[in-house]
PDB file of C-alpha atoms in Angstrom:
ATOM      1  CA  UNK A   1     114.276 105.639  93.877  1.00 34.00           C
ATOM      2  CA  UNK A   2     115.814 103.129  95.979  1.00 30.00           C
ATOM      3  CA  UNK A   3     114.795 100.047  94.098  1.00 29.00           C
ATOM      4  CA  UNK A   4     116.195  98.739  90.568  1.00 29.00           C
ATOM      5  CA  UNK A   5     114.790  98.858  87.521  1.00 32.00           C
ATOM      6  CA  UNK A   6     115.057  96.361  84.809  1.00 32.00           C
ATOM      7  CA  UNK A   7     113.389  97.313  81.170  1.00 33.00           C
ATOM      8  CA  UNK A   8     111.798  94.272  79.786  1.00 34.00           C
ATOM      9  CA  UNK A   9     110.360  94.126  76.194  1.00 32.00           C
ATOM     10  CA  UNK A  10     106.884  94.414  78.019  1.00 36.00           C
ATOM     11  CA  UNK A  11     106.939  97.311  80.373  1.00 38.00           C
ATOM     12  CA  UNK A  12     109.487  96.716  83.115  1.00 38.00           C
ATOM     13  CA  UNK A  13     110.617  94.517  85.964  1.00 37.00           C
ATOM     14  CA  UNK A  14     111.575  96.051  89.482  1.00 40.00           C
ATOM     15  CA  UNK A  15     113.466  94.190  91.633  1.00 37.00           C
ATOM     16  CA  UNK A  16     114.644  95.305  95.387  1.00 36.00           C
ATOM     17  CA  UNK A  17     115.783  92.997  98.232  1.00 36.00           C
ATOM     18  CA  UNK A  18     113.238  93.194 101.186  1.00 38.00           C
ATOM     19  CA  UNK A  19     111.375  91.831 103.957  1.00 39.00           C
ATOM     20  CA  UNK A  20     108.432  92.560 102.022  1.00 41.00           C
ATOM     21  CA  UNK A  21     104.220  92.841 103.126  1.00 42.00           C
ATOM     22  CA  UNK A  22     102.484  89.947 104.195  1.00 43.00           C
ATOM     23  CA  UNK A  23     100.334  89.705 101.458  1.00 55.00           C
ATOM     24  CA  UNK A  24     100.983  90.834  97.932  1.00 63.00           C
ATOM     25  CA  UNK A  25      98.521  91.625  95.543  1.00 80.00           C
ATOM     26  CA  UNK A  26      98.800  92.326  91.791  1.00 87.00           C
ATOM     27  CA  UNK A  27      96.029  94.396  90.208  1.00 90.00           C
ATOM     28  CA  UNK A  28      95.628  95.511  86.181  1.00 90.00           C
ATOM     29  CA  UNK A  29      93.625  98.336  84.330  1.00 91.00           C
ATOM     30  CA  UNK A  30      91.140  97.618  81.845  1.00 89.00           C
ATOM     31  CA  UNK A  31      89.597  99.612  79.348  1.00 87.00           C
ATOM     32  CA  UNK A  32      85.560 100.347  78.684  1.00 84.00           C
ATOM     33  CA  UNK A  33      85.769  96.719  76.922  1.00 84.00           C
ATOM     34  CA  UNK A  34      86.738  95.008  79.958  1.00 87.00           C
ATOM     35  CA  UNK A  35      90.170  94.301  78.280  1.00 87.00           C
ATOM     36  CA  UNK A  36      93.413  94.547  80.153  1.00 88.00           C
ATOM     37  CA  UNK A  37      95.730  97.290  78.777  1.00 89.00           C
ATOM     38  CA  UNK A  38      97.820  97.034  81.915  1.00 90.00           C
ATOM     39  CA  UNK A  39      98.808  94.518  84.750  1.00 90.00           C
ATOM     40  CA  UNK A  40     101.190  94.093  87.149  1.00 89.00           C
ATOM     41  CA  UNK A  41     102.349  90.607  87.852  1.00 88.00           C
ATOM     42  CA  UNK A  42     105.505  88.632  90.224  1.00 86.00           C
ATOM     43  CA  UNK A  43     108.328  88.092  88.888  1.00 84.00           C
ATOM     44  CA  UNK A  44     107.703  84.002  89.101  1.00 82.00           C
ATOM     45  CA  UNK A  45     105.798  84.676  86.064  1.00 81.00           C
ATOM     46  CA  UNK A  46     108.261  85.958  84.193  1.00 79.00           C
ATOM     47  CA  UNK A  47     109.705  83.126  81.766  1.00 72.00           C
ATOM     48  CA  UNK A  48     112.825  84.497  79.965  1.00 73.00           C
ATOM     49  CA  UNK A  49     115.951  81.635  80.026  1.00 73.00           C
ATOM     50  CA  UNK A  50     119.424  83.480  79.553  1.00 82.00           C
ATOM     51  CA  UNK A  51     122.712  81.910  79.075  1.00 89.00           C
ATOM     52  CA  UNK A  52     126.161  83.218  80.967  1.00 91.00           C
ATOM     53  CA  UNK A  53     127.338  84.170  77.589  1.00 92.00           C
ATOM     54  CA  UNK A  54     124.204  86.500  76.721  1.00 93.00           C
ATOM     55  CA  UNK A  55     124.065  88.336  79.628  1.00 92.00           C
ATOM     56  CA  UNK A  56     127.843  88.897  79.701  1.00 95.00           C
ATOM     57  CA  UNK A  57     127.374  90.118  76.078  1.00 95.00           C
ATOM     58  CA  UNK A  58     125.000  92.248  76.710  1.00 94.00           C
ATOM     59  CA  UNK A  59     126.113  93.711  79.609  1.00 95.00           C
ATOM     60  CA  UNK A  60     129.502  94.646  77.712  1.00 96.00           C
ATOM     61  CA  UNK A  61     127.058  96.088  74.814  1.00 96.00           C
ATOM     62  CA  UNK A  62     125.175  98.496  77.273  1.00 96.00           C
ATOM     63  CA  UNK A  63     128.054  99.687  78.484  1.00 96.00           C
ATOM     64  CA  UNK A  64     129.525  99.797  74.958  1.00 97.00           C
ATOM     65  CA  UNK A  65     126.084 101.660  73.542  1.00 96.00           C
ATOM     66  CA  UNK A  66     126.273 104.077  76.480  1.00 95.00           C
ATOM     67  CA  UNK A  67     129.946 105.047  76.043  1.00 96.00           C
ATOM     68  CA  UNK A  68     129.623 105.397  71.763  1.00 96.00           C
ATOM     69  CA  UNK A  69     126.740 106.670  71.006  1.00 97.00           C
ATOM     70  CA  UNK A  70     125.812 110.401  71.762  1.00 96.00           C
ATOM     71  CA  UNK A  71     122.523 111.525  72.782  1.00 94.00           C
ATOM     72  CA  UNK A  72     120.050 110.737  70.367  1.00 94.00           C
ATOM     73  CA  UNK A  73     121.737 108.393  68.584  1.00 96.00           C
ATOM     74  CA  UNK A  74     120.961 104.353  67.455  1.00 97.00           C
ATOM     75  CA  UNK A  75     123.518 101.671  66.282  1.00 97.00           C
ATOM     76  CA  UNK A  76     123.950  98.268  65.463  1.00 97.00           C
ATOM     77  CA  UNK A  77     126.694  96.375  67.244  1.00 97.00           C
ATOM     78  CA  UNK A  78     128.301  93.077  67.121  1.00 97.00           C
ATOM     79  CA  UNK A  79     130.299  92.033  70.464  1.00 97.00           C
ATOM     80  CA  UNK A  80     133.068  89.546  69.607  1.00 96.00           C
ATOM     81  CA  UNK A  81     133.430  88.153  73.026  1.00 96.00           C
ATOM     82  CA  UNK A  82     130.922  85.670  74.067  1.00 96.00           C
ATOM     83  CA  UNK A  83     128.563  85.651  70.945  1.00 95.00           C
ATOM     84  CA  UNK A  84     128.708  82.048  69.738  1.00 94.00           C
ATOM     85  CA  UNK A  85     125.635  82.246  67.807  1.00 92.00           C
ATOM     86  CA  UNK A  86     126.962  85.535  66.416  1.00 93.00           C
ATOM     87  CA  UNK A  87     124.262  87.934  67.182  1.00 93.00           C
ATOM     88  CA  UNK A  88     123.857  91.833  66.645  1.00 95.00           C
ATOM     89  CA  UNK A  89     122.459  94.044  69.437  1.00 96.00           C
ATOM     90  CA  UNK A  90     120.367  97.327  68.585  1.00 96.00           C
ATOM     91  CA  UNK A  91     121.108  99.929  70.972  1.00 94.00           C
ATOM     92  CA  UNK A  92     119.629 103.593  70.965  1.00 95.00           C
ATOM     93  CA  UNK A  93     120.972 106.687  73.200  1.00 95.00           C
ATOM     94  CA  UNK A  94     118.355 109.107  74.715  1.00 94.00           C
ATOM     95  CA  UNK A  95     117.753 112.167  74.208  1.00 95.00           C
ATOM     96  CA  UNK A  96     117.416 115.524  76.893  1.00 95.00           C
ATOM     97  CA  UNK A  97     115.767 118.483  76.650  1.00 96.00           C
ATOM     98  CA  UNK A  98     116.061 121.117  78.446  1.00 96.00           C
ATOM     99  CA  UNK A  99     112.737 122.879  76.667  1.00 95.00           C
ATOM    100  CA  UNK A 100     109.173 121.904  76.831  1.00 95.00           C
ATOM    101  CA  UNK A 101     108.325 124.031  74.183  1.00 95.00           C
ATOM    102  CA  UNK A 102     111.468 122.081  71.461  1.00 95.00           C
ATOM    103  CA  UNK A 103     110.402 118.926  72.771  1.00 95.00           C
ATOM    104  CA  UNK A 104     106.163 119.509  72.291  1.00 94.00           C
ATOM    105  CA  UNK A 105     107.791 120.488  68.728  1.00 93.00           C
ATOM    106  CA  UNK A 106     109.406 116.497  68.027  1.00 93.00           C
ATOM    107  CA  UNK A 107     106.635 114.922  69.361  1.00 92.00           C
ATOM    108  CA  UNK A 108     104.292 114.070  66.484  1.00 87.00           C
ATOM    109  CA  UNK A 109     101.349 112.576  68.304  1.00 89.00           C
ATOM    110  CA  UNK A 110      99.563 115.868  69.527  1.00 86.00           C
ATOM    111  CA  UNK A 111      97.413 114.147  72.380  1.00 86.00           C
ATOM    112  CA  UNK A 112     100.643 113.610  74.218  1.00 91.00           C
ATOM    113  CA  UNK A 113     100.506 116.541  76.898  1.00 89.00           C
ATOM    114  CA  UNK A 114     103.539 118.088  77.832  1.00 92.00           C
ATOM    115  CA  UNK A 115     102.657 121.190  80.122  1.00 92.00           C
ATOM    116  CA  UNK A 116     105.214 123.987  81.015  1.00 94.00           C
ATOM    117  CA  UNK A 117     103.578 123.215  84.563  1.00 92.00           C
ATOM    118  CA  UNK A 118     101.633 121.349  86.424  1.00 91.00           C
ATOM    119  CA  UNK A 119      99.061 122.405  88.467  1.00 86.00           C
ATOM    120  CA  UNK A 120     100.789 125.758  88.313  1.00 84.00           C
ATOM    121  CA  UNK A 121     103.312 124.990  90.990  1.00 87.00           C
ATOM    122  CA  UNK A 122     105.956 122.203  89.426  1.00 94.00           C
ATOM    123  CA  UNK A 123     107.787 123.587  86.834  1.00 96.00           C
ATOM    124  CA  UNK A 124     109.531 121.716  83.714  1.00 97.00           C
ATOM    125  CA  UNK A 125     112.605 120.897  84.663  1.00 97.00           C
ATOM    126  CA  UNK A 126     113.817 118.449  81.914  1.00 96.00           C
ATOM    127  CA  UNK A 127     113.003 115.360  79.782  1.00 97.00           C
ATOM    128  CA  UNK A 128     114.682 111.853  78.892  1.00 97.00           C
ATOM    129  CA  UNK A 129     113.218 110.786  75.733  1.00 97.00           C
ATOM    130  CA  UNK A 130     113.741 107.504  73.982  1.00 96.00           C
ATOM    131  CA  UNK A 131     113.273 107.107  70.439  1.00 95.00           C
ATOM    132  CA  UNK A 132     112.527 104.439  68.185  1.00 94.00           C
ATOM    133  CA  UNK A 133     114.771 104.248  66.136  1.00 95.00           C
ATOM    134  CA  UNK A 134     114.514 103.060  62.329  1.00 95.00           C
ATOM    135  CA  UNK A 135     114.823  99.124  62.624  1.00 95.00           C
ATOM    136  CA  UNK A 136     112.537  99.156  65.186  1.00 93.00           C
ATOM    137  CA  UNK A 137     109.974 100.672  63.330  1.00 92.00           C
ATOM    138  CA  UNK A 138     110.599  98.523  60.227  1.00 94.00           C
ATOM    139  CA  UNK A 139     112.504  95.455  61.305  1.00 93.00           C
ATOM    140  CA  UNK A 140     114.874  94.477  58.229  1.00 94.00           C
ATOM    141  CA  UNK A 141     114.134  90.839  56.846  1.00 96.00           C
ATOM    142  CA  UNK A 142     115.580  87.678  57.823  1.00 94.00           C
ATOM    143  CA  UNK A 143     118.061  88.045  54.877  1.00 96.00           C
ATOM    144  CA  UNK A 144     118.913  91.497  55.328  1.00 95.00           C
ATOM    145  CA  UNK A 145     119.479  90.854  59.162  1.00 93.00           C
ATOM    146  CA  UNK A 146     121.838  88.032  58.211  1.00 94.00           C
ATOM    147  CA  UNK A 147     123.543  90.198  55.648  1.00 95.00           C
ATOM    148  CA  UNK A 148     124.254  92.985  58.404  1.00 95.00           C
ATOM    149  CA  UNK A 149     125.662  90.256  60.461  1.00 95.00           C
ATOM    150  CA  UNK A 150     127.740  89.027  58.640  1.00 96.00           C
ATOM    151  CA  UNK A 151     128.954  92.268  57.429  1.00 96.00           C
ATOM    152  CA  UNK A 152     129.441  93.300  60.991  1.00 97.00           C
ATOM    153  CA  UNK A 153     130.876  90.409  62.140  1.00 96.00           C
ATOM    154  CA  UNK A 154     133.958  90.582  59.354  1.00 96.00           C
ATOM    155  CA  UNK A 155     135.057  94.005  60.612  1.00 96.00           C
ATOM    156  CA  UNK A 156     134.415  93.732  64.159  1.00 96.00           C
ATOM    157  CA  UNK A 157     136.993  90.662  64.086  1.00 94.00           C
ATOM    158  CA  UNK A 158     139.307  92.424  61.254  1.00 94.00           C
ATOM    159  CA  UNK A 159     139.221  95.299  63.500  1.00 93.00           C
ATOM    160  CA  UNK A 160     140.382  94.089  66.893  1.00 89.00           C
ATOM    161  CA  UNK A 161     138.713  96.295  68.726  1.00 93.00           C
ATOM    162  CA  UNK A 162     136.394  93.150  69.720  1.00 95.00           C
ATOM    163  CA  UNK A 163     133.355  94.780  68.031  1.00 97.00           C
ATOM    164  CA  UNK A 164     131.787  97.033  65.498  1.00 97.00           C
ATOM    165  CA  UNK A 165     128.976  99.081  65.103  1.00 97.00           C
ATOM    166  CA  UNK A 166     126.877 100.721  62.173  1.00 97.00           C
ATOM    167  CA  UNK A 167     124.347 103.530  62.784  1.00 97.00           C
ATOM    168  CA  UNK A 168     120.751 103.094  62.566  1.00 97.00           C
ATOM    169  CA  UNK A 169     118.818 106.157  61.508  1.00 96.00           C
ATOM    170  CA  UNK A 170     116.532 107.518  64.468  1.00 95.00           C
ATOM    171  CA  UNK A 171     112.514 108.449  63.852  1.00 93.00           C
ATOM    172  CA  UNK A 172     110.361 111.085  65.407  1.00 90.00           C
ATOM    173  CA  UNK A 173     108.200 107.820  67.521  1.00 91.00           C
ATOM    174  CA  UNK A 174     109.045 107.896  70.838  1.00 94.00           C
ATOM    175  CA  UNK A 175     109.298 104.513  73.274  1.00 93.00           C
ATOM    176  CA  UNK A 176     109.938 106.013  76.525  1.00 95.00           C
ATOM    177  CA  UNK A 177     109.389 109.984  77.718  1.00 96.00           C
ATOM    178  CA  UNK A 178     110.234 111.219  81.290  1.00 97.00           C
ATOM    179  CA  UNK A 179     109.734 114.712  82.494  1.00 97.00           C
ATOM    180  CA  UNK A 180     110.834 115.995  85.775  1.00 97.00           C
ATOM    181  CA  UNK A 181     108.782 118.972  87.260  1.00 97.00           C
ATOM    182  CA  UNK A 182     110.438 120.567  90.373  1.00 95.00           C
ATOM    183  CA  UNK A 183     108.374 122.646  92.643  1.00 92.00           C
ATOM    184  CA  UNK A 184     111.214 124.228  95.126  1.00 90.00           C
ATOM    185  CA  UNK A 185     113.302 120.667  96.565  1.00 86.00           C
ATOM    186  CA  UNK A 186     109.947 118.922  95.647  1.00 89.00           C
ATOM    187  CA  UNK A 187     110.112 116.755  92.353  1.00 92.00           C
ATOM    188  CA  UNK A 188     107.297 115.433  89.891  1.00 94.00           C
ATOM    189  CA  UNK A 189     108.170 112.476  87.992  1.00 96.00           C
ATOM    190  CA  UNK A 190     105.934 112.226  84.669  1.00 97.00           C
ATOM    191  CA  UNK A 191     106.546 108.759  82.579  1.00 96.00           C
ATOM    192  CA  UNK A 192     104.966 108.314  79.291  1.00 96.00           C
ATOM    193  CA  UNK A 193     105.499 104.656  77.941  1.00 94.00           C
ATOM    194  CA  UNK A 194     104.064 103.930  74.560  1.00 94.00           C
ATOM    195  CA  UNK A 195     102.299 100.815  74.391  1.00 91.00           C
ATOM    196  CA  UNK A 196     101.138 100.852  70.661  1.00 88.00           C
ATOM    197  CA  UNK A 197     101.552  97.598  69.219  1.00 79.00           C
ATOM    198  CA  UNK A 198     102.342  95.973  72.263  1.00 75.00           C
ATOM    199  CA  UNK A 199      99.989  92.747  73.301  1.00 70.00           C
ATOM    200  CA  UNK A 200     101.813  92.097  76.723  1.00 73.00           C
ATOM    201  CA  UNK A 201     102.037  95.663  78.920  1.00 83.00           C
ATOM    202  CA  UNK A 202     103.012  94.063  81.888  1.00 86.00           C
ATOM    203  CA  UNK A 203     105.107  95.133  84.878  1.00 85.00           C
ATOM    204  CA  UNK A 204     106.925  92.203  86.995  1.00 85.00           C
ATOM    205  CA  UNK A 205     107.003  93.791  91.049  1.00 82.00           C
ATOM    206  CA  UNK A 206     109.364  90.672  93.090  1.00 81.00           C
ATOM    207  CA  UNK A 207     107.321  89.372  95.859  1.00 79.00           C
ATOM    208  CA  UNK A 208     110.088  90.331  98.141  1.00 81.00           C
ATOM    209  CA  UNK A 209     110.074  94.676  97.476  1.00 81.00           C
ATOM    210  CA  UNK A 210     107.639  96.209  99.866  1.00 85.00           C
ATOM    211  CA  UNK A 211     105.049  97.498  98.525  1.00 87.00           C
ATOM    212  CA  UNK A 212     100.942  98.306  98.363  1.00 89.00           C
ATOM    213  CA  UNK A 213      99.004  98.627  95.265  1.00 91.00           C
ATOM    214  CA  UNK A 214      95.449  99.655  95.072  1.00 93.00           C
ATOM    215  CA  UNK A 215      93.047 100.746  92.714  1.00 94.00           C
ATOM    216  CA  UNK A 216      91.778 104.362  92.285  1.00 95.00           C
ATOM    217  CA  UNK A 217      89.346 106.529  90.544  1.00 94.00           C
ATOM    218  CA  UNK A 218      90.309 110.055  89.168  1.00 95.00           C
ATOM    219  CA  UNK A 219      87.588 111.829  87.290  1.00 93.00           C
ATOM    220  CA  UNK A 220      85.826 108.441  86.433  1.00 91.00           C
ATOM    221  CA  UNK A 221      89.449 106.833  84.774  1.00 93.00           C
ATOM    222  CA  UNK A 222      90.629 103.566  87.277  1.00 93.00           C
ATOM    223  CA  UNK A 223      94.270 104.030  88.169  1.00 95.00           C
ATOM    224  CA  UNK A 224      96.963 102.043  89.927  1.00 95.00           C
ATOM    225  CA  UNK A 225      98.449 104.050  93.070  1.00 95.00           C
ATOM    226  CA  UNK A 226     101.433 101.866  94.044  1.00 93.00           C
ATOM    227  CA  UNK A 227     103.651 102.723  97.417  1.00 92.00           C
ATOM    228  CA  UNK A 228     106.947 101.493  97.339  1.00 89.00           C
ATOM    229  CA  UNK A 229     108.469 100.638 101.106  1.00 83.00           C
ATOM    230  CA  UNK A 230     111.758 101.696 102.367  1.00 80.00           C
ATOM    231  CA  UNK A 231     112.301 104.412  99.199  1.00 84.00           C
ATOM    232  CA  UNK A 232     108.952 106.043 100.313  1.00 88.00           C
ATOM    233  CA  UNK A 233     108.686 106.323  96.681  1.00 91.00           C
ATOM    234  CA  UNK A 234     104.497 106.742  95.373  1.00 95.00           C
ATOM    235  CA  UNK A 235     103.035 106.713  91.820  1.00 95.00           C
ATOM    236  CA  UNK A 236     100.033 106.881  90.282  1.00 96.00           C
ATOM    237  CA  UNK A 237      99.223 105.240  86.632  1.00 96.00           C
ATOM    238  CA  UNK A 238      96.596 105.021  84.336  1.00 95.00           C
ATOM    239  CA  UNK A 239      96.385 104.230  80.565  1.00 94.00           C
ATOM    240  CA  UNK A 240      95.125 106.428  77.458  1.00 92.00           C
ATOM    241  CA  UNK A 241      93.734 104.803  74.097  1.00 89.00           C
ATOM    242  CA  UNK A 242      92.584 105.800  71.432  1.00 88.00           C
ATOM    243  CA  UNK A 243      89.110 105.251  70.588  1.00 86.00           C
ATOM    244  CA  UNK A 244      90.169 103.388  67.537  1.00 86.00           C
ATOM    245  CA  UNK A 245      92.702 100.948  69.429  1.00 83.00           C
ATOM    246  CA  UNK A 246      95.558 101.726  67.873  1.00 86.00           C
ATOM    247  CA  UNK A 247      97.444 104.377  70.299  1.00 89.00           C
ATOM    248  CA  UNK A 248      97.826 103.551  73.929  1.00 92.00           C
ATOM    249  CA  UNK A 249     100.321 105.356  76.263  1.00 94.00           C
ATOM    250  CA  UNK A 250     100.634 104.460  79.670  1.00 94.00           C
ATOM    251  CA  UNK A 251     100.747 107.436  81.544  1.00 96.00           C
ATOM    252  CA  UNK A 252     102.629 107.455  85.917  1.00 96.00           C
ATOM    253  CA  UNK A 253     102.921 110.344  87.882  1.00 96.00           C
ATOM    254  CA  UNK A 254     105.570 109.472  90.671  1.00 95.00           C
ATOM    255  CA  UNK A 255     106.837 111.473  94.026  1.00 94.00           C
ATOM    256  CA  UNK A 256     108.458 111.600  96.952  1.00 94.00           C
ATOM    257  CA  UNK A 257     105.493 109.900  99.516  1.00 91.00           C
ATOM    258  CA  UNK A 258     106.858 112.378 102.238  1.00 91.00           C
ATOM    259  CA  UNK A 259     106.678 115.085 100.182  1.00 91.00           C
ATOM    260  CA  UNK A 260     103.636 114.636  98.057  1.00 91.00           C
ATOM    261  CA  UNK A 261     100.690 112.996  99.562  1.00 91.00           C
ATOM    262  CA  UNK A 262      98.179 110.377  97.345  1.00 93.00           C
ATOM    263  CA  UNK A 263      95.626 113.073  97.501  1.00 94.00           C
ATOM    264  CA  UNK A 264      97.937 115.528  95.921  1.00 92.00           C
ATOM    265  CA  UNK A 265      99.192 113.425  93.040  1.00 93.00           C
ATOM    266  CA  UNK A 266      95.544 112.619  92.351  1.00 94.00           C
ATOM    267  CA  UNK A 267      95.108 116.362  92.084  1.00 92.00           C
ATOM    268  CA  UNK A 268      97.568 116.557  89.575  1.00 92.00           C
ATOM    269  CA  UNK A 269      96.825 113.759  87.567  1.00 93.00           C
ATOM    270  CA  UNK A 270      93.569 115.418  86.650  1.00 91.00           C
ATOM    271  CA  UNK A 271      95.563 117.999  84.685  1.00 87.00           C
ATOM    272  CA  UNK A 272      95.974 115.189  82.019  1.00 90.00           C
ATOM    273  CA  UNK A 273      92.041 114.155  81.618  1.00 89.00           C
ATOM    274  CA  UNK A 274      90.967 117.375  80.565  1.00 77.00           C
TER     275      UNK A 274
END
């Protein structure tokens, strides 16, 4: 894909510099209630103010997180260097695998499909899984928070290595799954993003990246098939819930639009509704 993307604590934010379409339009998905488990909105709306400092931290954190931590991994970090209001940043590693059948195995929610194939042509070729990790799932309280602060804080400056880190213990909840499913040079992005718990599943599109978005009907479930301009870059994406609310996964299947035409990655999609 040709155009950036930016995880937000919603869904996600992509961002490309382009003429753009003359008219943009935003859709959503809602389920049998006629509530919105899904929406894509501009990036105007986004509200998030964030000073030099914090995004110079964190920037120095990802790369910090990425070069640490192996694959599979979470830690707590404190970054010396531009952290006035001494803060800690939680940082988790994904993990690959290489086999459908070991990764089916650490999944623990059983309606999440996972197929050796799809549509018997694209085969798996491998998966990027993210983790929650243990804070995430229970968040420490205000006073142990501060306590691991401070903690961190006195040996990331006794240390002078400008910060320090403490590992987090990693759960069997996933946040983020991608499988790639190759059918000769052809490739099948599948994204699974878990939206449990999550009030505001919203992905911010800028006004200026090219792009069409329309809704669609596979098998009776409305979908979002989004075309993405210069990258020629298609997806289609629809959300699963549980009839008792609590689960929700948003589910995109996403190809090459000179390779795989709408019509095909409609056919595919209806793999995952049976």
């Amino acid at each position: 894909m040709k155009y950036k993307v930016v995880l937000t604590a919603c869904v996600g934010m992509m961002l490309m510099a382009s003429t753009g379409y003359a008219a943009v339009q935003y859709h959503s998905l809602t389920n049998k209630d006629g509530k919105i488990v899904y929406e894509t909105k501009s990036t105007k709306d986004y509200v998030k103010t964030e000073s030099k400092d914090e995004a110079d931290r964190f920037k120095a954190f990802f790369e910090l997180k990425e070069k640490v931590l192996k694959n599979g991994e979470a830690g707590l970090f404190y970054m010396v260097a531009n952290n006035p209001n001494h803060q800690t940043d939680l940082g988790t590693k994904l993990t690959v695998f290489q086999n459908p059948s070991q990764l089916r195995e650490k999944i623990t929610d059983k309606s999440i499909k996972i197929a050796d194939n799809i549509n018997g042509n694209y085969t798996f070729q491998k998966a990027d899984v993210i983790f929650k990790n243990a804070q995430e799932v229970n968040p420490p309280s205000s006073e142990e928070k501060k306590k691991m602060e401070e903690k961190l804080r006195k040996q990331a400056e006794e240390s002078n290595k400008g910060y320090a880190m403490m590992s987090v213990e990693m759960t069997d909840q996933f946040s983020l799954l991608n499988v790639t499913y190759q059918n000769g040079e052809d490739k099948i992005g599948v994204m699974i993003n878990n939206l449990s718990g999550k009030s505001d599943p919203t992905s911010y599109i800028d006004e200026k990246v090219e792009f069409k978005q329309e809704k669609v009907q596979v098998k009776g479930v409305e979908m979002l098939h989004t075309e993405f301009g210069p990258s020629q870059w298609h997806e289609l994406k629809w959300v699963y819930e549980s009839p008792d609310k609590k689960v929700k996964y948003a589910y995109t299947i996403q190809g090459d639009l000179n390779k795989v035409s709408k019509e095909t990655l409609m056919k595919l999609v209806e793999g995952y509704l049976e």
